[in-house]
Coordinates of C-alpha atoms in Angstrom, one line a residue:
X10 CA -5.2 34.6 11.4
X11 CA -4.6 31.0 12.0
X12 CA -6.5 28.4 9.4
X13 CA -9.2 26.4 11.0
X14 CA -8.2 22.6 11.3
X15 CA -10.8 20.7 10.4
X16 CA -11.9 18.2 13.1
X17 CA -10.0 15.2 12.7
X18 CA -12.5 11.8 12.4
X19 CA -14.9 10.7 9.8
X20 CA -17.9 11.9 11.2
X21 CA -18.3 14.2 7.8
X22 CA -19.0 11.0 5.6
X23 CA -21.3 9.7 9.0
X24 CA -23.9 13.0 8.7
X25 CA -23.5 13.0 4.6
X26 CA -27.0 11.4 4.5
X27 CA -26.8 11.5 0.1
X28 CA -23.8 9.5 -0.2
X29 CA -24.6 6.4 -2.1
X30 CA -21.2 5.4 -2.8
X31 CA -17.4 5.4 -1.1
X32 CA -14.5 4.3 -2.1
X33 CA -11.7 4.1 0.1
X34 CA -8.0 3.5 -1.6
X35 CA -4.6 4.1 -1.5
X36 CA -0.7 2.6 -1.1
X37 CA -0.8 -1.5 -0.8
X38 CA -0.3 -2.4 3.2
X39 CA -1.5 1.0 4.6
X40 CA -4.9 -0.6 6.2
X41 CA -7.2 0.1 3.8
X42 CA -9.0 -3.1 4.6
X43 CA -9.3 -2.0 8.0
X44 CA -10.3 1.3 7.4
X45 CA -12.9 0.3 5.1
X46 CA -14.7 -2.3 7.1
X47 CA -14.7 0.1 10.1
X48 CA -16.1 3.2 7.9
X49 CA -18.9 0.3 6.7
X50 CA -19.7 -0.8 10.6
X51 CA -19.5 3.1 11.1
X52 CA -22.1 3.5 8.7
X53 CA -24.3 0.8 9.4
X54 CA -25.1 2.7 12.7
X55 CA -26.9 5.3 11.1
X56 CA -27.6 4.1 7.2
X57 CA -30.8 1.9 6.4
X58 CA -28.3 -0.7 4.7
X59 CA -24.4 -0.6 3.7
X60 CA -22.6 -3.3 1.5
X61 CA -18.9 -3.3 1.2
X62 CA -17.1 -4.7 -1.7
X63 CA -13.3 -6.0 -2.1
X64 CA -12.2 -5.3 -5.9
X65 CA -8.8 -5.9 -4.5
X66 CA -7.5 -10.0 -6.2
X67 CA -5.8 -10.0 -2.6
X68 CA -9.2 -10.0 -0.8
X69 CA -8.7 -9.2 3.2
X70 CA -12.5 -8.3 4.3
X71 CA -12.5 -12.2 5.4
X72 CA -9.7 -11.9 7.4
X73 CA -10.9 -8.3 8.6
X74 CA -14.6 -9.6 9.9
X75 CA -13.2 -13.5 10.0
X76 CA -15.8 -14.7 8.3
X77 CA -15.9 -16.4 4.8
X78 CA -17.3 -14.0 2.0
X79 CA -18.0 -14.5 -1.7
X80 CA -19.0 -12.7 -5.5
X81 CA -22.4 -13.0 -3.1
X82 CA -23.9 -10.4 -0.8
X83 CA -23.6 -12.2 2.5
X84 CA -24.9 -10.9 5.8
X85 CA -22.3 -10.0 8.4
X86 CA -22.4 -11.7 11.4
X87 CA -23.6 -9.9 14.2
X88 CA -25.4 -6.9 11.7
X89 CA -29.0 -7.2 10.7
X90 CA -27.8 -4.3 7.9
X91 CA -24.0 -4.8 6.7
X92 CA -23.4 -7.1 4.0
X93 CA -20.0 -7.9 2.1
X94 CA -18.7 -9.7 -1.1
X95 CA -15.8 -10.1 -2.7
X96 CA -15.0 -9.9 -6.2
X97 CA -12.3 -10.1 -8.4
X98 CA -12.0 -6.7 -11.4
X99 CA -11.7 -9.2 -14.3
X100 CA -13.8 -11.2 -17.0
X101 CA -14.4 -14.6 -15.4
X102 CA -13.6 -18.0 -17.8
X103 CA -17.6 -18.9 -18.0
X104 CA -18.1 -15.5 -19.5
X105 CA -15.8 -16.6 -22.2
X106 CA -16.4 -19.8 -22.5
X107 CA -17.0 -20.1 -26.5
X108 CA -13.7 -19.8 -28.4
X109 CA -15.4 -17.8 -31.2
X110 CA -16.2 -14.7 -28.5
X111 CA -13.3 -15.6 -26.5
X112 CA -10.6 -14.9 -29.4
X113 CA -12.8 -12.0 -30.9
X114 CA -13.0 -10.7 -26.7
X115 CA -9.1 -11.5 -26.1
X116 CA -8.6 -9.3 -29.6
X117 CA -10.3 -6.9 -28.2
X118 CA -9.0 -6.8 -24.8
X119 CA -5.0 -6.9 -26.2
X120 CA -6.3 -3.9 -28.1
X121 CA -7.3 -1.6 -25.2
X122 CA -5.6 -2.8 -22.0
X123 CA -7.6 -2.8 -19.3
X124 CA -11.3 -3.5 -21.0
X125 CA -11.8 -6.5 -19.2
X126 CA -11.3 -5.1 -15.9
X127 CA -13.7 -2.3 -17.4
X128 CA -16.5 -5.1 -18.6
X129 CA -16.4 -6.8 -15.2
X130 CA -16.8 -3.8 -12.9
X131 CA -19.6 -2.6 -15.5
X132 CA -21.5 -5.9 -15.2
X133 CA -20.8 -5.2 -11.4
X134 CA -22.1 -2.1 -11.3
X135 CA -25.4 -3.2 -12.9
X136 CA -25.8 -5.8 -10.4
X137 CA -25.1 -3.7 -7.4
X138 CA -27.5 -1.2 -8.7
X139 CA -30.4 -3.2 -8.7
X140 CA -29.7 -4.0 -4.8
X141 CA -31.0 -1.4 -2.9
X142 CA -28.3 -0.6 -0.5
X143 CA -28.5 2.8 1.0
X144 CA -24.8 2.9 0.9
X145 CA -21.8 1.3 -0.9
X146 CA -18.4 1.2 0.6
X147 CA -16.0 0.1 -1.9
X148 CA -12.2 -1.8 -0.7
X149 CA -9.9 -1.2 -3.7
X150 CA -7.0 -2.7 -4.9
X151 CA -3.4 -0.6 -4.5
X152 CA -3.5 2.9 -6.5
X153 CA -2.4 2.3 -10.2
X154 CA -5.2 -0.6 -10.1
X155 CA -7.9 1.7 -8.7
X156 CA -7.2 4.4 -10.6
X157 CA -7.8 2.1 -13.7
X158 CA -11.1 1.1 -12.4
X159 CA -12.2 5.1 -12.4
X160 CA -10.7 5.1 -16.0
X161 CA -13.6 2.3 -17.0
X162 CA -15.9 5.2 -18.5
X163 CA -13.2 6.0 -21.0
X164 CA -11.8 2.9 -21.4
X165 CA -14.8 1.0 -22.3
X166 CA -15.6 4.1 -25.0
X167 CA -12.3 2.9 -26.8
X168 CA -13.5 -0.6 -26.6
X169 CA -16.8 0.5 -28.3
X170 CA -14.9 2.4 -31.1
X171 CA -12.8 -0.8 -31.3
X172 CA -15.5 -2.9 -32.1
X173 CA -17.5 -0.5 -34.4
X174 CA -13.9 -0.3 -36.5
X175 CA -13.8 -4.2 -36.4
X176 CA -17.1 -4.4 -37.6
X177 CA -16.9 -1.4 -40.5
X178 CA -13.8 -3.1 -41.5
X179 CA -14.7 -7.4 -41.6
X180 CA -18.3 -6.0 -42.8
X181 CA -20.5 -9.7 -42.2
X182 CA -17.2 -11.7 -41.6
X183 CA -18.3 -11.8 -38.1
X184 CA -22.0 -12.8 -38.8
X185 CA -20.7 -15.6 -41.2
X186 CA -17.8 -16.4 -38.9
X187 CA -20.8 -17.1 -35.9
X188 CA -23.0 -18.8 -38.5
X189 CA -20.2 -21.3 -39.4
X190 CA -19.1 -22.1 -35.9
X191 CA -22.5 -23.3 -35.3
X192 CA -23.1 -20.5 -32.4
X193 CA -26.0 -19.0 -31.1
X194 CA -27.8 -15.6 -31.9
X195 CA -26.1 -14.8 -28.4
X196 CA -22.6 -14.8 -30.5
X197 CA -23.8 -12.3 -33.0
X198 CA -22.3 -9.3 -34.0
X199 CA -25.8 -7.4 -32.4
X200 CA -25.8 -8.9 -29.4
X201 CA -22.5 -8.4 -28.6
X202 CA -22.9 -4.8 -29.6
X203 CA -25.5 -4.7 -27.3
X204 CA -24.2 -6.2 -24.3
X205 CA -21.4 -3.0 -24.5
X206 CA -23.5 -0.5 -25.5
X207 CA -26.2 -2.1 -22.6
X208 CA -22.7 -1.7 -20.1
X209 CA -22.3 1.8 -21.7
X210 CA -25.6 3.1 -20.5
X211 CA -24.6 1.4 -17.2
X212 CA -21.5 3.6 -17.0
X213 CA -22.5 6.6 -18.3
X214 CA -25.2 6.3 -15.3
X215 CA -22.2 5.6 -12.6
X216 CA -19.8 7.9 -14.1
X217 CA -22.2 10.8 -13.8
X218 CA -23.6 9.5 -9.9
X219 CA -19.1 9.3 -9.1
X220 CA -18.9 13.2 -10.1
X221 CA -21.4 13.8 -8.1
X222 CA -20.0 15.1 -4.7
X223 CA -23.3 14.6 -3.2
X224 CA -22.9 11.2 -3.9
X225 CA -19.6 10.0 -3.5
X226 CA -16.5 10.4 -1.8
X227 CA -12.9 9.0 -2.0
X228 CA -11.4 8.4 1.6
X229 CA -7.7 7.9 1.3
X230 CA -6.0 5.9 3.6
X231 CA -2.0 6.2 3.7
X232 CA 0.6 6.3 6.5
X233 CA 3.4 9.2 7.5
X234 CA 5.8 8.0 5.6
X235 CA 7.3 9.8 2.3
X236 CA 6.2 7.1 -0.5
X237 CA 2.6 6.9 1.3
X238 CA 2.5 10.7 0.9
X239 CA 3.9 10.9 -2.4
X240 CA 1.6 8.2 -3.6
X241 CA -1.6 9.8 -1.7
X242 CA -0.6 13.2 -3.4
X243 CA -0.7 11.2 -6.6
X244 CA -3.9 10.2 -5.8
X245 CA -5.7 13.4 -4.8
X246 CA -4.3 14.6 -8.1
X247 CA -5.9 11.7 -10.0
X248 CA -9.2 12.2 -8.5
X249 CA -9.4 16.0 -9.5
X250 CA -8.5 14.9 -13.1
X251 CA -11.5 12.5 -12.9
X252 CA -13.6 15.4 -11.0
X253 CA -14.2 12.8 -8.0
X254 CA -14.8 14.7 -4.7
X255 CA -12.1 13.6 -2.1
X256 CA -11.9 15.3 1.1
X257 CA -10.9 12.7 4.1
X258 CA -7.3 11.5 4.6
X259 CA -6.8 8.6 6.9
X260 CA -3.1 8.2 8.2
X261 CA -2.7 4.9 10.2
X262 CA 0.3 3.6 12.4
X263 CA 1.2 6.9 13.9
X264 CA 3.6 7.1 17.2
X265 CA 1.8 9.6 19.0
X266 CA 4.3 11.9 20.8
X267 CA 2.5 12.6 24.2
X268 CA 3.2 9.1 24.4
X269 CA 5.4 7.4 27.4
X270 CA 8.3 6.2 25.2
X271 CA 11.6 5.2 26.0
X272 CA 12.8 3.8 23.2
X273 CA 15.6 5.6 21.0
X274 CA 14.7 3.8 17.8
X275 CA 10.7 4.8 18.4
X276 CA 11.8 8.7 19.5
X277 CA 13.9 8.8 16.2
X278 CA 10.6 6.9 14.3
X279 CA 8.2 9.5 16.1
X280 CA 10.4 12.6 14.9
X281 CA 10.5 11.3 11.2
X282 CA 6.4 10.7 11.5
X283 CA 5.8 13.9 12.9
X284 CA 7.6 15.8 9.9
X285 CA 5.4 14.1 6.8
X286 CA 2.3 14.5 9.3
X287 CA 2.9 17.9 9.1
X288 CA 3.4 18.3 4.9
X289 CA -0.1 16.2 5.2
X290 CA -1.5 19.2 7.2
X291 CA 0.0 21.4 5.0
X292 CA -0.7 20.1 1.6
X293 CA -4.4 19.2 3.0
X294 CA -5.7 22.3 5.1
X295 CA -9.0 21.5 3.9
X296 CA -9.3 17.9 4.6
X297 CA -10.5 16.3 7.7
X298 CA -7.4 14.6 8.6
X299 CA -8.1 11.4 11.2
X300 CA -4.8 9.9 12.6
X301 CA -4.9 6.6 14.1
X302 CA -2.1 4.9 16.8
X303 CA 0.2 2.3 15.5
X304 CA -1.4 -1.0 17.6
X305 CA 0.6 -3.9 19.0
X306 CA -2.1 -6.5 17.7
X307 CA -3.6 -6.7 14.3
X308 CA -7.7 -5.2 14.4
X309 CA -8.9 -8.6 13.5
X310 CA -12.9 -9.8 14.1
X311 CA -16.0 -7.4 14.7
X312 CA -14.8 -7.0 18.3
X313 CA -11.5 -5.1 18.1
X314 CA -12.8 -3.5 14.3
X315 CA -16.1 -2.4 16.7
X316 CA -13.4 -1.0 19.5
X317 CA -11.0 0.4 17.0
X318 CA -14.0 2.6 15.3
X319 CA -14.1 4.9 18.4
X320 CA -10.8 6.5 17.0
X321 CA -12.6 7.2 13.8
X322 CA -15.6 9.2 15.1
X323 CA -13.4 10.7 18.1
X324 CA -9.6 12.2 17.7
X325 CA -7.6 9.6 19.2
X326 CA -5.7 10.5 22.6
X327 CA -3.1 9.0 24.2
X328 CA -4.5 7.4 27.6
X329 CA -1.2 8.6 29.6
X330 CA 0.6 12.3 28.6
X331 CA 4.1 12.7 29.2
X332 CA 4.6 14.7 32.4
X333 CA 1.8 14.3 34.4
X334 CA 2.1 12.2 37.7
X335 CA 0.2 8.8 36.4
X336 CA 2.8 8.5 33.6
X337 CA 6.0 9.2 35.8
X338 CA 4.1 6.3 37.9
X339 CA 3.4 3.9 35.2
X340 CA 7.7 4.8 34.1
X341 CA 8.5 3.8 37.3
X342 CA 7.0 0.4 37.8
X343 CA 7.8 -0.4 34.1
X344 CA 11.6 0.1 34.9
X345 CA 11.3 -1.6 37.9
X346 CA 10.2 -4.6 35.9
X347 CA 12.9 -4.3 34.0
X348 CA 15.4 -4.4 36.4
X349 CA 13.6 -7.4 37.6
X350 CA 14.0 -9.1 34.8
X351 CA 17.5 -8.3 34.1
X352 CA 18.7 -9.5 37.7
X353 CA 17.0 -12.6 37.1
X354 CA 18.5 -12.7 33.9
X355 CA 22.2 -12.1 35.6
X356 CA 21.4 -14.5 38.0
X357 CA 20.7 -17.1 35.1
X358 CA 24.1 -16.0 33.6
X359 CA 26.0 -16.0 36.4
X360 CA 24.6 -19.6 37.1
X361 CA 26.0 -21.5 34.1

């Protein structure tokens, strides 16, 4: 009996009325950006509010919606319910601005790599959650950075233990240390305990709402080629470890074969495609797979992101199949242009 193939769009996350958050990741330069905006515009249709956030440092949801976005929730034009901000996964300068916390926090962060980008997405977190979005879409960075953010639980739990170890071990150093700098309470040993163990609660919260498969989802975006599918494999493994439900692949820039092509180069592209298309199908039988057609334009502003959105709700077909009398038609007049051309062009030549 042959396995049922899941339909191919994103119409699963659309009717998954609990999802509070989704994060959509995968190789650098595989559309991610794209993807994300148009999952975000998708869900905007039938969600009370979305808000999509760029933890990638290379933010693209400006360029995406061409509009100017900041560490501030802005409206996007042309939506009375999709906002976007941008912000960058690590501790800002004002945070640190004392040098008695900055050395003790830059001590801490050389100890357990990553804390800062843990700190900053916890103080995030805690701000997002006290917006009331129905919804949050979230544009990561590339993999190894995304998969660092998911480790933040864990991570900041080192941290903790770090601090706790610096404290049994200095005793009141620190206290005195704080005292004789002049600094505030805000300095002191307590209140920096505090603030972690505040962004602990935070992220025991999250962590437990991100296992929650009624609550989020991991959309991977990637394209049919062998590092994207190694690196997506790698990523669907990560996300078990973590226990975060994944079950949506997104493969972009895909030569579809029913298409009217000439071109040796784009036959020989097509034929490698088609092959890691098919280990995706293989490796993924239970994942609604969405292919989407390599474009000859960028999807730039809400106009061609609003047209390009059909593809994600519907399979994507190509408008002319090979063999039928409209595409032998439109092969005619398109080498008939080309002979055009290239008369002219002996003409020119012949001319000199």
């Amino acid at each position: 009996m042959a396995l049922e193939v899941l339909e191919g769009s994103v119409r699963n996350i659309m009717e998954q009325e609990t999802l509070k958050w989704v994060f959509v990741g995968g190789k650098g330069g595989v559309g991610k950006t794209t993807s994300s905006s148009i999952l975000s515009i998708l869900l905007a249709q039938v969600r009370q509010s979305v808000l999509i956030i760029s933890t990638d440092p290379a933010h693209n949801l400006s360029d995406a919606f061409q509009q100017r976005f900041t560490k501030v929730p802005t409206l996007v034009n042309g939506f009375s319910n999709l906002y976007a901000m941008e912000v960058d996964p690590k501790v800002e300068d004002d945070d640190l601005s004392d040098d008695g916390l900055e050395g003790f926090l830059s001590e801490l962060t050389n100890a357990i790599p990553g804390v800062d980008e843990a700190m900053s997405f916890a103080e995030m977190l805690k701000l997002v959650q006290t917006m009331d979005y129905s919804v949050i879409v979230f544009d990561t960075a590339p993999t190894g950075h995304t998969l660092r953010l998911l480790q933040f639980p864990s991570t900041l739990e080192k941290g903790l233990e770090k601090v706790m170890s610096l404290k049994n071990k200095f005793g009141g150093m620190f206290s005195q240390a704080t005292r004789l700098f002049g600094l505030g309470d805000e300095f002191s040993e307590d209140a920096l305990l505090g603030r972690l163990e505040g962004m602990k609660d935070v992220i025991e919260q999250v962590n437990n709402q991100f296992k929650d498969p009624d609550l989020t989802t991991f959309v991977c975006v990637c394209i049919p080629e062998f590092l994207s599918l190694y690196e997506t494999e790698r990523l669907v493994q990560e996300l078990a470890k973590f226990e975060i439900d994944t079950h949506n692949i997104i493969i972009n820039q895909v030569l579809f074969d029913e298409e009217a092509v000439e071109s040796k180069l784009l036959k020989a592209r097509m034929k490698m495609q088609q092959k890691y298309i098919d280990q995706f199908y293989m490796l993924y039988d239970d994942f609604n797979i969405t292919k989407l057609p390599l474009l000859p334009e960028e999807v730039c502003g809400i106009q061609a992101l609003r047209k390009m959105s059909q593809h994600y709700v519907v399979p994507y077909k190509p408008s002319l199949a090979r063999g039928t009398i409209k595409e032998v038609q439109e092969r005619i007049s398109t080498l008939r242009l080309q002979l055009q051309e290239t008369e002219l062009e002996l003409e020119r030549l012949q001319g000199k």
